[in-house]
């Protein structure tokens, strides 16, 4: 491979890595938006109160601003409901049509408005990073068409994610829409990690570093699926907590946990199963993988992040759901998915290499 190709690969790897980090930062900021109740700080999208620069005082808004933006959201929701019905999701469409809470317009709060506005600005900047990733991937077309195609696909996913974000606002933070919004963020992260890994393989051919890639791969696939289920449980806990917080007027945070239902107990106990599976995985890696290889190092990081995730969960349960821990807990959960995916890519490469060697 000539130096020009190497430079192009290194350039793509740098921007794709920066984009992954930026997306994770946006997830953290999104968690802050959620924990501060700022999700409806801007009642419209993509502008904020009809302007690219949001107001700092309610005096800058018309007296009937709540009715104005409520009517705008109704119009947008009607279009979304019609699309859902065409796609066969009649139950979800009826849920939106019959949910009167969607029409409740929040009063202007300058702090929440600017928190949400900063969230959108960061999202726009990350969109530019994604565009740059696509641009750099074009130079790799002769070397790997897969990288270019997936980078372009990821751009469309980001655009779709932006549209979903607008629906999240128009539906007044409908819980299942928020969950879909987060799942799409995880898909975007995984696509970015995949193309980043594929660009690494262009420079460094795979070599065998583990005797049992199939066993390790199988255990981690189970762990990956379990983690996805845990994230779903987590979103349900968060939905319940939002209801409890509303009932308490966002006061007496220390009593919120006591009013959560069965799903919280399942979510809390389920973490023990997750930890056990990943400790088994780490033990197998320790036995079967050379200590200096990337798989072992990533596995160490995985266990560390899982422990931190559990600790933040314990902190929220026993210390009155501190607001600063909520976005950290969300970020760590999404980081676990990302690390798992990276290790799975490495193990899959090992499996394919072993099959090739056996066929020789």
Coordinates of C-alpha atoms in Angstrom, one line a residue:
X1 CA 0.0 0.0 0.0
X2 CA 1.4 3.4 -1.0
X3 CA 1.9 6.4 1.3
X4 CA -1.0 8.3 -0.2
X5 CA -3.5 5.5 0.6
X6 CA -2.1 5.2 4.1
X7 CA -2.6 9.0 4.7
X8 CA -6.2 8.7 3.4
X9 CA -6.9 5.8 5.8
X10 CA -5.3 7.6 8.8
X11 CA -7.3 10.7 8.0
X12 CA -10.6 8.7 7.8
X13 CA -9.7 6.9 11.1
X14 CA -9.1 10.2 12.9
X15 CA -12.4 11.9 11.8
X16 CA -14.5 8.7 12.4
X17 CA -13.0 8.3 15.9
X18 CA -13.7 12.0 16.7
X19 CA -17.3 11.6 15.4
X20 CA -17.8 8.6 17.7
X21 CA -16.6 10.6 20.7
X22 CA -18.8 13.5 19.6
X23 CA -21.9 11.3 19.4
X24 CA -21.2 9.9 22.9
X25 CA -20.8 13.5 24.1
X26 CA -24.2 14.3 22.6
X27 CA -25.7 11.3 24.4
X28 CA -24.3 12.8 27.7
X29 CA -25.8 16.2 26.9
X30 CA -29.1 14.5 26.0
X31 CA -29.1 12.9 29.4
X32 CA -28.5 16.3 31.0
X33 CA -31.5 17.7 29.0
X34 CA -33.7 14.8 30.3
X35 CA -32.5 15.0 33.9
X36 CA -33.1 18.7 34.1
X37 CA -36.6 18.4 32.4
X38 CA -35.5 20.6 29.5
X39 CA -36.7 18.5 26.7
X40 CA -39.5 20.9 25.9
X41 CA -37.4 24.0 26.5
X42 CA -37.9 24.7 22.8
X43 CA -41.5 23.8 21.8
X44 CA -40.7 23.9 18.0
X45 CA -38.0 22.4 15.8
X46 CA -35.5 23.1 14.3
X47 CA -35.9 26.7 15.4
X48 CA -36.5 27.6 19.1
X49 CA -39.6 29.7 19.7
X50 CA -39.5 30.6 16.0
X51 CA -36.0 31.9 16.1
X52 CA -32.5 30.6 15.5
X53 CA -31.4 32.4 18.6
X54 CA -33.9 31.7 21.5
X55 CA -35.3 34.3 23.8
X56 CA -33.9 35.0 27.2
X57 CA -37.1 36.4 28.7
X58 CA -40.8 35.7 28.3
X59 CA -41.3 39.3 27.5
X60 CA -39.8 38.6 24.1
X61 CA -42.6 36.2 23.3
X62 CA -46.2 37.0 22.3
X63 CA -48.8 36.7 25.0
X64 CA -50.4 33.7 23.5
X65 CA -47.2 31.8 22.7
X66 CA -48.4 28.6 24.4
X67 CA -51.4 28.4 22.1
X68 CA -49.3 29.2 19.0
X69 CA -46.8 26.4 19.5
X70 CA -49.4 23.9 20.7
X71 CA -51.3 24.5 17.5
X72 CA -48.1 24.0 15.5
X73 CA -47.4 20.7 17.3
X74 CA -50.9 19.5 16.7
X75 CA -50.5 20.1 13.0
X76 CA -47.2 18.2 12.9
X77 CA -48.6 15.4 15.0
X78 CA -51.6 15.0 12.6
X79 CA -49.2 14.4 9.7
X80 CA -47.1 12.0 11.8
X81 CA -50.3 10.1 12.8
X82 CA -51.3 9.8 9.2
X83 CA -47.9 8.3 8.3
X84 CA -48.1 5.8 11.2
X85 CA -51.5 4.7 10.0
X86 CA -50.3 4.2 6.4
X87 CA -47.4 2.1 7.8
X88 CA -49.9 -0.1 9.8
X89 CA -49.0 1.3 13.3
X90 CA -52.7 2.1 14.0
X91 CA -52.3 1.5 17.8
X92 CA -49.4 3.9 18.1
X93 CA -51.3 6.4 15.9
X94 CA -54.4 6.2 18.2
X95 CA -52.2 6.6 21.3
X96 CA -50.9 9.9 20.0
X97 CA -54.4 11.1 18.9
X98 CA -55.9 10.2 22.3
X99 CA -53.1 11.4 24.5
X100 CA -54.3 14.9 25.7
X101 CA -51.0 15.4 27.7
X102 CA -49.2 15.9 24.4
X103 CA -51.2 19.2 23.9
X104 CA -50.0 20.6 27.3
X105 CA -47.7 23.5 26.6
X106 CA -45.0 24.2 29.2
X107 CA -44.4 27.7 30.5
X108 CA -41.2 29.5 29.2
X109 CA -38.1 28.9 31.3
X110 CA -35.0 30.6 30.1
X111 CA -32.6 28.1 31.6
X112 CA -34.3 25.0 30.2
X113 CA -34.7 26.7 26.8
X114 CA -31.0 27.4 26.5
X115 CA -30.1 23.9 27.8
X116 CA -32.2 22.4 25.0
X117 CA -30.8 24.9 22.5
X118 CA -27.2 24.0 23.3
X119 CA -28.2 20.4 22.9
X120 CA -29.4 21.2 19.4
X121 CA -26.3 23.2 18.5
X122 CA -24.1 20.3 19.5
X123 CA -26.2 18.0 17.4
X124 CA -25.7 20.3 14.4
X125 CA -22.0 20.3 14.9
X126 CA -21.9 16.5 15.1
X127 CA -23.9 16.5 11.9
X128 CA -20.9 18.3 10.3
X129 CA -18.6 15.7 11.7
X130 CA -20.7 13.0 10.1
X131 CA -20.6 14.8 6.7
X132 CA -16.8 15.1 7.0
X133 CA -16.6 11.3 7.7
X134 CA -18.6 10.7 4.5
X135 CA -16.3 13.0 2.6
X136 CA -13.1 11.3 3.8
X137 CA -14.7 7.8 3.1
X138 CA -15.0 8.7 -0.6
X139 CA -11.2 8.5 -0.9
X140 CA -11.3 5.0 0.4
X141 CA -13.7 3.8 -2.3
X142 CA -11.0 2.0 -4.3
X143 CA -9.8 0.2 -1.1
X144 CA -13.1 -0.6 0.6
X145 CA -16.5 0.2 -1.0
X146 CA -18.1 -1.1 2.2
X147 CA -16.6 1.8 4.3
X148 CA -17.9 4.4 1.8
X149 CA -21.4 2.9 1.5
X150 CA -21.9 2.5 5.3
X151 CA -20.6 6.0 5.9
X152 CA -23.2 7.4 3.5
X153 CA -25.8 5.2 5.0
X154 CA -24.9 6.6 8.4
X155 CA -25.5 10.1 7.1
X156 CA -29.1 9.1 6.2
X157 CA -29.5 7.6 9.7
X158 CA -28.4 10.9 11.2
X159 CA -30.9 12.8 9.1
X160 CA -33.6 10.3 10.1
X161 CA -32.5 10.7 13.7
X162 CA -32.9 14.5 13.4
X163 CA -36.4 14.0 12.1
X164 CA -37.2 11.7 15.0
X165 CA -35.9 14.4 17.3
X166 CA -38.4 16.8 15.8
X167 CA -41.2 14.3 16.4
X168 CA -40.0 13.8 20.0
X169 CA -40.6 17.5 20.5
X170 CA -43.9 17.7 18.7
X171 CA -45.3 14.7 20.7
X172 CA -44.2 16.4 24.0
X173 CA -41.6 13.8 24.8
X174 CA -43.7 10.7 24.2
X175 CA -41.8 7.9 26.0
X176 CA -41.6 5.3 23.2
X177 CA -40.4 8.1 20.8
X178 CA -37.6 8.9 23.3
X179 CA -36.6 5.2 23.4
X180 CA -36.6 5.0 19.6
X181 CA -34.4 8.2 19.5
X182 CA -31.9 6.6 21.9
X183 CA -31.8 3.2 20.0
X184 CA -31.1 5.1 16.8
X185 CA -28.2 6.8 18.5
X186 CA -26.8 3.4 19.4
X187 CA -27.1 2.2 15.8
X188 CA -25.3 5.3 14.6
X189 CA -22.5 4.7 17.1
X190 CA -22.2 1.0 16.0
X191 CA -22.0 1.9 12.3
X192 CA -19.3 4.5 13.0
X193 CA -17.3 1.9 15.1
X194 CA -17.7 -0.6 12.3
X195 CA -16.3 1.6 9.6
X196 CA -13.5 2.7 11.9
X197 CA -12.6 -0.9 12.6
X198 CA -12.7 -1.8 8.9
X199 CA -10.3 1.0 8.1
X200 CA -8.0 -0.4 10.8
X201 CA -8.0 -3.8 9.0
X202 CA -6.9 -2.1 5.8
X203 CA -3.6 -1.2 7.5
X204 CA -3.2 -4.1 9.9
X205 CA -4.1 -7.6 8.6
X206 CA -5.7 -9.9 11.2
X207 CA -3.6 -12.4 13.1
X208 CA -4.6 -15.1 15.4
X209 CA -4.4 -14.1 19.1
X210 CA -6.9 -16.5 20.7
X211 CA -7.5 -20.2 20.6
X212 CA -11.3 -20.0 21.2
X213 CA -12.8 -17.1 19.3
X214 CA -16.1 -18.9 18.8
X215 CA -16.6 -19.5 22.6
X216 CA -15.7 -15.9 23.4
X217 CA -17.9 -14.6 20.6
X218 CA -20.9 -16.6 21.8
X219 CA -20.6 -15.5 25.4
X220 CA -20.3 -11.8 24.4
X221 CA -23.2 -12.0 22.0
X222 CA -25.3 -13.2 24.9
X223 CA -24.0 -10.3 27.0
X224 CA -24.7 -7.9 24.2
X225 CA -28.3 -9.0 23.9
X226 CA -28.8 -9.0 27.6
X227 CA -27.5 -5.4 27.7
X228 CA -30.0 -4.3 25.0
X229 CA -32.8 -5.8 27.1
X230 CA -31.4 -4.0 30.2
X231 CA -31.5 -0.7 28.3
X232 CA -35.1 -1.3 27.5
X233 CA -35.8 -1.9 31.2
X234 CA -33.9 1.3 31.9
X235 CA -36.0 3.3 29.6
X236 CA -39.2 1.9 31.3
X237 CA -37.7 2.8 34.7
X238 CA -37.0 6.3 33.5
X239 CA -40.6 6.6 32.2
X240 CA -42.0 5.6 35.6
X241 CA -39.6 8.0 37.3
X242 CA -40.8 10.9 35.1
X243 CA -44.4 10.1 36.2
X244 CA -43.3 10.0 39.9
X245 CA -41.3 13.2 39.6
X246 CA -44.3 15.0 38.0
X247 CA -46.5 13.8 40.9
X248 CA -44.0 15.1 43.4
X249 CA -43.5 18.4 41.5
X250 CA -39.9 17.4 41.0
X251 CA -39.4 17.7 44.7
X252 CA -38.5 15.1 47.4
X253 CA -36.2 13.2 45.1
X254 CA -35.3 10.8 48.0
X255 CA -38.8 9.3 47.8
X256 CA -39.0 8.7 44.1
X257 CA -37.4 5.2 44.2
X258 CA -39.9 4.0 46.8
X259 CA -42.8 4.7 44.4
X260 CA -41.4 2.8 41.4
X261 CA -42.9 -0.5 40.4
X262 CA -41.8 -4.0 39.5
X263 CA -39.8 -2.9 36.5
X264 CA -37.3 -1.1 38.7
X265 CA -36.8 -4.3 40.8
X266 CA -36.2 -6.3 37.7
X267 CA -33.9 -3.7 36.3
X268 CA -31.9 -3.6 39.5
X269 CA -31.7 -7.4 39.9
X270 CA -31.0 -8.0 36.2
X271 CA -27.7 -6.1 36.6
X272 CA -26.3 -9.1 38.6
X273 CA -27.0 -11.4 35.7
X274 CA -25.2 -9.0 33.4
X275 CA -22.2 -8.7 35.6
X276 CA -22.0 -12.5 36.0
X277 CA -22.0 -13.1 32.2
X278 CA -19.3 -10.5 31.6
X279 CA -17.1 -11.7 34.4
X280 CA -17.4 -15.2 32.8
X281 CA -16.4 -13.6 29.5
X282 CA -13.4 -11.8 31.0
X283 CA -12.3 -15.0 32.7
X284 CA -12.4 -16.8 29.4
X285 CA -10.5 -14.0 27.7
X286 CA -7.9 -14.1 30.5
X287 CA -7.4 -17.8 29.9
X288 CA -7.4 -17.9 26.1
X289 CA -6.0 -14.6 24.9
X290 CA -2.5 -13.2 25.0
X291 CA -2.3 -10.5 27.6
X292 CA -1.0 -7.7 25.4
X293 CA -3.6 -8.0 22.7
X294 CA -6.4 -5.5 22.1
X295 CA -9.2 -7.9 23.0
X296 CA -7.8 -8.3 26.5
X297 CA -7.4 -4.5 27.0
X298 CA -10.9 -3.8 25.7
X299 CA -12.3 -6.5 28.0
X300 CA -10.7 -4.8 31.0
X301 CA -12.3 -1.6 30.0
X302 CA -15.7 -3.4 29.6
X303 CA -15.6 -4.7 33.1
X304 CA -14.6 -1.4 34.5
X305 CA -17.5 0.5 32.8
X306 CA -20.0 -2.2 33.9
X307 CA -18.9 -1.7 37.5
X308 CA -19.1 2.1 37.2
X309 CA -22.6 1.6 35.6
X310 CA -23.7 -0.5 38.6
X311 CA -22.2 2.0 41.1
X312 CA -24.1 4.9 39.5
X313 CA -27.3 2.9 39.6
X314 CA -26.7 2.2 43.3
X315 CA -25.9 5.9 43.8
X316 CA -29.3 6.9 42.3
X317 CA -31.2 4.2 44.3
X318 CA -29.7 5.1 47.7
X319 CA -28.9 8.8 47.5
X320 CA -32.1 10.3 46.3
X321 CA -31.6 10.1 42.5
X322 CA -29.0 12.9 42.2
X323 CA -29.6 14.7 39.0
X324 CA -25.9 14.6 37.9
X325 CA -25.9 10.8 38.1
X326 CA -28.7 10.3 35.6
X327 CA -26.9 11.4 32.5
X328 CA -23.7 9.6 33.6
X329 CA -25.7 6.4 34.1
X330 CA -27.1 6.7 30.6
X331 CA -23.7 7.5 29.1
X332 CA -22.1 4.5 30.7
X333 CA -24.9 2.2 29.5
X334 CA -24.4 3.3 25.9
X335 CA -20.6 3.0 26.3
X336 CA -21.0 -0.7 27.4
X337 CA -22.8 -1.3 24.1
X338 CA -20.0 0.4 22.1
X339 CA -17.3 -1.5 23.9
X340 CA -19.1 -4.8 23.4
X341 CA -19.5 -4.1 19.7
X342 CA -15.8 -3.3 19.3
X343 CA -14.8 -6.6 21.0
X344 CA -17.4 -8.5 18.9
X345 CA -15.8 -7.1 15.7
X346 CA -12.4 -8.2 16.8
X347 CA -13.6 -11.7 17.8
X348 CA -15.5 -12.0 14.5
X349 CA -12.3 -11.2 12.7
X350 CA -10.5 -13.9 14.7
X351 CA -13.3 -16.4 13.9
X352 CA -13.0 -15.7 10.1
X353 CA -9.2 -16.0 10.2
X354 CA -9.4 -19.3 12.0
X355 CA -11.9 -20.7 9.4
X356 CA -9.6 -19.5 6.6
X357 CA -6.6 -21.2 8.2
X358 CA -8.5 -24.4 8.7
X359 CA -9.5 -24.4 5.0
X360 CA -5.8 -24.1 3.9

